[in-house]
PDB file of N, CA and C in Angstrom:
ATOM      1  N   MET A   1      -5.865  13.308   8.251  1.00  0.00           N
ATOM      2  CA  MET A   1      -5.232  12.043   8.995  1.00  0.00           C
ATOM      3  C   MET A   1      -4.203  12.555  10.029  1.00  0.00           C
ATOM      4  N   THR A   2      -4.540  11.952  11.189  1.00  0.00           N
ATOM      5  CA  THR A   2      -3.627  12.242  12.212  1.00  0.00           C
ATOM      6  C   THR A   2      -2.370  11.659  12.481  1.00  0.00           C
ATOM      7  N   PRO A   3      -1.380  11.807  13.192  1.00  0.00           N
ATOM      8  CA  PRO A   3      -0.480  10.902  13.452  1.00  0.00           C
ATOM      9  C   PRO A   3      -0.835   9.491  13.907  1.00  0.00           C
ATOM     10  N   LYS A   4      -1.908   9.665  14.924  1.00  0.00           N
ATOM     11  CA  LYS A   4      -2.111   8.327  15.689  1.00  0.00           C
ATOM     12  C   LYS A   4      -2.516   7.472  14.423  1.00  0.00           C
ATOM     13  N   SER A   5      -3.473   7.962  13.610  1.00  0.00           N
ATOM     14  CA  SER A   5      -4.020   7.089  12.321  1.00  0.00           C
ATOM     15  C   SER A   5      -2.708   6.750  11.599  1.00  0.00           C
ATOM     16  N   GLY A   6      -1.941   7.560  11.414  1.00  0.00           N
ATOM     17  CA  GLY A   6      -0.753   7.077  10.533  1.00  0.00           C
ATOM     18  C   GLY A   6      -0.054   5.894  11.094  1.00  0.00           C
ATOM     19  N   VAL A   7       0.163   5.990  12.427  1.00  0.00           N
ATOM     20  CA  VAL A   7       1.027   4.796  13.143  1.00  0.00           C
ATOM     21  C   VAL A   7       0.000   3.565  12.890  1.00  0.00           C
ATOM     22  N   PHE A   8      -1.118   3.716  13.141  1.00  0.00           N
ATOM     23  CA  PHE A   8      -1.979   2.497  12.791  1.00  0.00           C
ATOM     24  C   PHE A   8      -1.857   1.727  11.681  1.00  0.00           C
ATOM     25  N   LEU A   9      -2.036   2.888  10.449  1.00  0.00           N
ATOM     26  CA  LEU A   9      -1.932   2.644   9.150  1.00  0.00           C
ATOM     27  C   LEU A   9      -0.654   1.944   8.875  1.00  0.00           C
ATOM     28  N   ALA A  10       0.422   2.614   9.429  1.00  0.00           N
ATOM     29  CA  ALA A  10       2.023   1.806   9.250  1.00  0.00           C
ATOM     30  C   ALA A  10       1.886   0.448   9.703  1.00  0.00           C
ATOM     31  N   GLY A  11       1.325   0.379  10.844  1.00  0.00           N
ATOM     32  CA  GLY A  11       1.182  -1.012  11.545  1.00  0.00           C
ATOM     33  C   GLY A  11       0.509  -2.073  10.676  1.00  0.00           C
ATOM     34  N   SER A  12      -0.624  -1.463  10.376  1.00  0.00           N
ATOM     35  CA  SER A  12      -1.193  -2.442   9.154  1.00  0.00           C
ATOM     36  C   SER A  12      -0.770  -2.690   7.913  1.00  0.00           C
ATOM     37  N   CYS A  13       0.306  -1.949   7.568  1.00  0.00           N
ATOM     38  CA  CYS A  13       1.084  -2.286   6.234  1.00  0.00           C
ATOM     39  C   CYS A  13       1.965  -3.457   6.870  1.00  0.00           C
ATOM     40  N   ILE A  14       2.736  -2.931   7.816  1.00  0.00           N
ATOM     41  CA  ILE A  14       3.895  -3.962   8.328  1.00  0.00           C
ATOM     42  C   ILE A  14       3.437  -5.272   8.694  1.00  0.00           C
ATOM     43  N   THR A  15       2.074  -5.706   9.035  1.00  0.00           N
ATOM     44  CA  THR A  15       1.862  -6.947   9.264  1.00  0.00           C
ATOM     45  C   THR A  15       0.983  -7.573   8.126  1.00  0.00           C
ATOM     46  N   ALA A  16       0.669  -6.722   6.888  1.00  0.00           N
ATOM     47  CA  ALA A  16       0.211  -7.331   6.131  1.00  0.00           C
ATOM     48  C   ALA A  16       1.465  -7.760   5.215  1.00  0.00           C
ATOM     49  N   ILE A  17       2.601  -7.081   5.176  1.00  0.00           N
ATOM     50  CA  ILE A  17       3.798  -7.658   4.501  1.00  0.00           C
ATOM     51  C   ILE A  17       4.188  -8.795   5.442  1.00  0.00           C
ATOM     52  N   ALA A  18       3.973  -8.871   6.540  1.00  0.00           N
ATOM     53  CA  ALA A  18       4.372 -10.049   7.259  1.00  0.00           C
ATOM     54  C   ALA A  18       3.715 -11.436   7.006  1.00  0.00           C
ATOM     55  N   ALA A  19       2.430 -11.156   6.771  1.00  0.00           N
ATOM     56  CA  ALA A  19       1.333 -12.031   6.315  1.00  0.00           C
ATOM     57  C   ALA A  19       1.763 -12.568   5.016  1.00  0.00           C
ATOM     58  N   VAL A  20       2.241 -11.790   4.037  1.00  0.00           N
ATOM     59  CA  VAL A  20       2.340 -12.167   2.642  1.00  0.00           C
ATOM     60  C   VAL A  20       3.660 -12.809   2.804  1.00  0.00           C
ATOM     61  N   GLY A  21       4.686 -12.513   3.358  1.00  0.00           N
ATOM     62  CA  GLY A  21       5.883 -13.049   3.380  1.00  0.00           C
ATOM     63  C   GLY A  21       5.613 -14.444   4.113  1.00  0.00           C
ATOM     64  N   SER A  22       4.840 -14.741   5.217  1.00  0.00           N
ATOM     65  CA  SER A  22       4.733 -15.861   5.826  1.00  0.00           C
ATOM     66  C   SER A  22       3.990 -16.996   4.605  1.00  0.00           C
ATOM     67  N   VAL A  23       3.240 -16.221   3.892  1.00  0.00           N
ATOM     68  CA  VAL A  23       2.352 -17.076   2.975  1.00  0.00           C
ATOM     69  C   VAL A  23       3.550 -17.617   2.102  1.00  0.00           C
ATOM     70  N   PHE A  24       4.199 -16.892   1.290  1.00  0.00           N
ATOM     71  CA  PHE A  24       5.550 -17.261   0.578  1.00  0.00           C
ATOM     72  C   PHE A  24       6.510 -18.277   1.120  1.00  0.00           C
ATOM     73  N   GLU A  25       6.776 -18.037   2.354  1.00  0.00           N
ATOM     74  CA  GLU A  25       7.614 -18.975   3.117  1.00  0.00           C
ATOM     75  C   GLU A  25       6.879 -20.501   3.174  1.00  0.00           C
ATOM     76  N   LEU A  26       5.753 -20.436   3.557  1.00  0.00           N
ATOM     77  CA  LEU A  26       4.764 -21.458   3.668  1.00  0.00           C
ATOM     78  C   LEU A  26       4.858 -22.157   2.382  1.00  0.00           C
ATOM     79  N   SER A  27       4.577 -21.710   1.289  1.00  0.00           N
ATOM     80  CA  SER A  27       4.363 -22.230  -0.030  1.00  0.00           C
ATOM     81  C   SER A  27       6.003 -22.649  -0.576  1.00  0.00           C
ATOM     82  N   SER A  28       6.971 -22.275  -0.006  1.00  0.00           N
ATOM     83  CA  SER A  28       8.239 -22.730  -0.671  1.00  0.00           C
ATOM     84  C   SER A  28       8.616 -23.973  -0.207  1.00  0.00           C
ATOM     85  N   GLY A  29       7.967 -24.600   0.964  1.00  0.00           N
ATOM     86  CA  GLY A  29       8.256 -25.996   1.239  1.00  0.00           C
ATOM     87  C   GLY A  29       9.161 -26.147   2.516  1.00  0.00           C
ATOM     88  N   GLU A  30       9.824 -25.232   2.575  1.00  0.00           N
ATOM     89  CA  GLU A  30      10.886 -25.314   4.010  1.00  0.00           C
ATOM     90  C   GLU A  30      11.091 -23.869   4.356  1.00  0.00           C
ATOM     91  N   PRO A  31      10.163 -23.337   5.305  1.00  0.00           N
ATOM     92  CA  PRO A  31      10.271 -21.874   5.653  1.00  0.00           C
ATOM     93  C   PRO A  31      11.627 -21.880   6.547  1.00  0.00           C
ATOM     94  N   GLU A  32      12.387 -20.925   6.523  1.00  0.00           N
ATOM     95  CA  GLU A  32      13.551 -20.613   7.170  1.00  0.00           C
ATOM     96  C   GLU A  32      13.429 -20.487   8.577  1.00  0.00           C
ATOM     97  N   LEU A  33      12.226 -19.961   9.151  1.00  0.00           N
ATOM     98  CA  LEU A  33      12.101 -20.128  10.666  1.00  0.00           C
ATOM     99  C   LEU A  33      11.178 -21.362  11.178  1.00  0.00           C
ATOM    100  N   GLY A  34      10.941 -22.214  10.076  1.00  0.00           N
ATOM    101  CA  GLY A  34      10.235 -23.529  10.519  1.00  0.00           C
ATOM    102  C   GLY A  34       8.618 -23.253  10.429  1.00  0.00           C
ATOM    103  N   ASN A  35       7.871 -24.313  10.164  1.00  0.00           N
ATOM    104  CA  ASN A  35       6.429 -24.405   9.770  1.00  0.00           C
ATOM    105  C   ASN A  35       5.680 -23.749  10.909  1.00  0.00           C
ATOM    106  N   LEU A  36       6.077 -24.215  12.205  1.00  0.00           N
ATOM    107  CA  LEU A  36       4.969 -23.871  13.296  1.00  0.00           C
ATOM    108  C   LEU A  36       5.168 -22.232  13.563  1.00  0.00           C
ATOM    109  N   THR A  37       6.784 -21.845  13.729  1.00  0.00           N
ATOM    110  CA  THR A  37       6.687 -20.380  13.794  1.00  0.00           C
ATOM    111  C   THR A  37       6.221 -19.570  12.698  1.00  0.00           C
ATOM    112  N   THR A  38       6.280 -19.796  11.515  1.00  0.00           N
ATOM    113  CA  THR A  38       5.900 -19.015  10.393  1.00  0.00           C
ATOM    114  C   THR A  38       4.261 -19.023  10.526  1.00  0.00           C
ATOM    115  N   GLY A  39       3.793 -20.316  10.799  1.00  0.00           N
ATOM    116  CA  GLY A  39       2.212 -20.387  10.766  1.00  0.00           C
ATOM    117  C   GLY A  39       1.780 -19.463  11.900  1.00  0.00           C
ATOM    118  N   ILE A  40       2.575 -19.353  13.244  1.00  0.00           N
ATOM    119  CA  ILE A  40       2.155 -18.511  14.346  1.00  0.00           C
ATOM    120  C   ILE A  40       2.218 -16.976  13.783  1.00  0.00           C
ATOM    121  N   ILE A  41       3.192 -16.584  13.132  1.00  0.00           N
ATOM    122  CA  ILE A  41       3.473 -15.362  12.289  1.00  0.00           C
ATOM    123  C   ILE A  41       2.248 -15.059  11.487  1.00  0.00           C
ATOM    124  N   LEU A  42       1.778 -16.080  10.709  1.00  0.00           N
ATOM    125  CA  LEU A  42       0.816 -15.682   9.840  1.00  0.00           C
ATOM    126  C   LEU A  42      -0.527 -15.556  10.505  1.00  0.00           C
ATOM    127  N   ALA A  43      -0.850 -16.551  11.499  1.00  0.00           N
ATOM    128  CA  ALA A  43      -2.260 -16.532  12.224  1.00  0.00           C
ATOM    129  C   ALA A  43      -2.296 -15.280  13.055  1.00  0.00           C
ATOM    130  N   VAL A  44      -1.139 -14.527  13.481  1.00  0.00           N
ATOM    131  CA  VAL A  44      -1.420 -13.285  14.166  1.00  0.00           C
ATOM    132  C   VAL A  44      -1.401 -11.964  13.257  1.00  0.00           C
ATOM    133  N   SER A  45      -0.754 -12.256  12.293  1.00  0.00           N
ATOM    134  CA  SER A  45      -0.510 -11.159  11.528  1.00  0.00           C
ATOM    135  C   SER A  45      -1.931 -10.675  10.718  1.00  0.00           C
ATOM    136  N   ILE A  46      -2.427 -11.642  10.440  1.00  0.00           N
ATOM    137  CA  ILE A  46      -3.749 -11.499   9.463  1.00  0.00           C
ATOM    138  C   ILE A  46      -5.075 -10.814  10.378  1.00  0.00           C
ATOM    139  N   PRO A  47      -5.402 -11.145  11.537  1.00  0.00           N
ATOM    140  CA  PRO A  47      -6.052 -10.392  12.411  1.00  0.00           C
ATOM    141  C   PRO A  47      -5.509  -8.842  12.684  1.00  0.00           C
ATOM    142  N   LEU A  48      -4.400  -8.836  12.935  1.00  0.00           N
ATOM    143  CA  LEU A  48      -3.778  -7.418  13.229  1.00  0.00           C
ATOM    144  C   LEU A  48      -3.902  -6.603  12.070  1.00  0.00           C
ATOM    145  N   VAL A  49      -3.885  -7.150  10.985  1.00  0.00           N
ATOM    146  CA  VAL A  49      -3.881  -6.375   9.517  1.00  0.00           C
ATOM    147  C   VAL A  49      -5.299  -5.485   9.639  1.00  0.00           C
ATOM    148  N   VAL A  50      -6.352  -6.372   9.912  1.00  0.00           N
ATOM    149  CA  VAL A  50      -7.712  -5.843  10.152  1.00  0.00           C
ATOM    150  C   VAL A  50      -7.955  -4.928  11.037  1.00  0.00           C
ATOM    151  N   ILE A  51      -7.459  -5.381  12.472  1.00  0.00           N
ATOM    152  CA  ILE A  51      -7.743  -4.369  13.239  1.00  0.00           C
ATOM    153  C   ILE A  51      -7.090  -3.033  13.408  1.00  0.00           C
ATOM    154  N   PHE A  52      -5.827  -3.069  12.834  1.00  0.00           N
ATOM    155  CA  PHE A  52      -5.126  -1.722  12.689  1.00  0.00           C
ATOM    156  C   PHE A  52      -5.685  -0.979  11.561  1.00  0.00           C
ATOM    157  N   PHE A  53      -5.839  -1.409  10.412  1.00  0.00           N
ATOM    158  CA  PHE A  53      -6.732  -0.523   9.432  1.00  0.00           C
ATOM    159  C   PHE A  53      -8.087  -0.145   9.838  1.00  0.00           C
ATOM    160  N   LEU A  54      -8.842  -0.797  10.682  1.00  0.00           N
ATOM    161  CA  LEU A  54     -10.078  -0.417  11.098  1.00  0.00           C
ATOM    162  C   LEU A  54      -9.846   0.819  12.094  1.00  0.00           C
ATOM    163  N   VAL A  55      -9.282   0.630  13.026  1.00  0.00           N
ATOM    164  CA  VAL A  55      -8.687   1.457  14.025  1.00  0.00           C
ATOM    165  C   VAL A  55      -7.979   2.714  13.450  1.00  0.00           C
ATOM    166  N   ALA A  56      -7.457   2.651  12.358  1.00  0.00           N
ATOM    167  CA  ALA A  56      -6.890   3.764  11.608  1.00  0.00           C
ATOM    168  C   ALA A  56      -7.956   4.617  10.995  1.00  0.00           C
ATOM    169  N   VAL A  57      -8.754   4.006  10.397  1.00  0.00           N
ATOM    170  CA  VAL A  57      -9.951   4.380   9.668  1.00  0.00           C
ATOM    171  C   VAL A  57     -10.925   5.231  10.634  1.00  0.00           C
ATOM    172  N   LYS A  58     -11.023   4.564  11.775  1.00  0.00           N
ATOM    173  CA  LYS A  58     -11.973   5.220  12.953  1.00  0.00           C
ATOM    174  C   LYS A  58     -11.289   6.378  13.313  1.00  0.00           C
ATOM    175  N   ASP A  59     -10.155   6.188  13.475  1.00  0.00           N
ATOM    176  CA  ASP A  59      -9.554   7.442  14.172  1.00  0.00           C
ATOM    177  C   ASP A  59      -9.572   8.829  13.060  1.00  0.00           C
ATOM    178  N   ALA A  60      -9.305   8.460  11.796  1.00  0.00           N
ATOM    179  CA  ALA A  60      -9.301   9.623  10.871  1.00  0.00           C
ATOM    180  C   ALA A  60     -10.299  10.006  10.766  1.00  0.00           C
ATOM    181  N   ARG A  61     -11.602   9.160  10.763  1.00  0.00           N
ATOM    182  CA  ARG A  61     -12.970   9.688  10.629  1.00  0.00           C
ATOM    183  C   ARG A  61     -13.406  10.629  11.683  1.00  0.00           C
ATOM    184  N   ALA A  62     -12.841  10.128  12.730  1.00  0.00           N
ATOM    185  CA  ALA A  62     -13.322  10.943  14.184  1.00  0.00           C
ATOM    186  C   ALA A  62     -12.621  12.185  14.235  1.00  0.00           C
ATOM    187  N   ASN A  63     -11.673  12.551  13.583  1.00  0.00           N
ATOM    188  CA  ASN A  63     -10.649  13.569  13.688  1.00  0.00           C
ATOM    189  C   ASN A  63     -11.150  14.680  12.197  1.00  0.00           C
ATOM    190  N   GLN A  64     -11.645  14.249  11.475  1.00  0.00           N
ATOM    191  CA  GLN A  64     -12.337  15.054  10.366  1.00  0.00           C
ATOM    192  C   GLN A  64     -12.849  16.292  10.389  1.00  0.00           C
ATOM    193  N   LYS A  65     -12.678  17.211   9.819  1.00  0.00           N
ATOM    194  CA  LYS A  65     -13.280  18.533  10.443  1.00  0.00           C
ATOM    195  C   LYS A  65     -14.246  18.877   9.240  1.00  0.00           C
TER     196      LYS A  65
END
């Protein structure tokens, strides 16, 4: 694993945490940031989780010896 793939993997983890937090906030009934802002965070973070993870895996595979 390279530092570059590690950064992408960390980004995937952070955005996954944001997505899970957004789901819990929305399910609580009254999100602290409001429904719209929390929904936007959720909508943006889900694709970013997948993109960051795939880029991290691709980079790690490309740099294997």
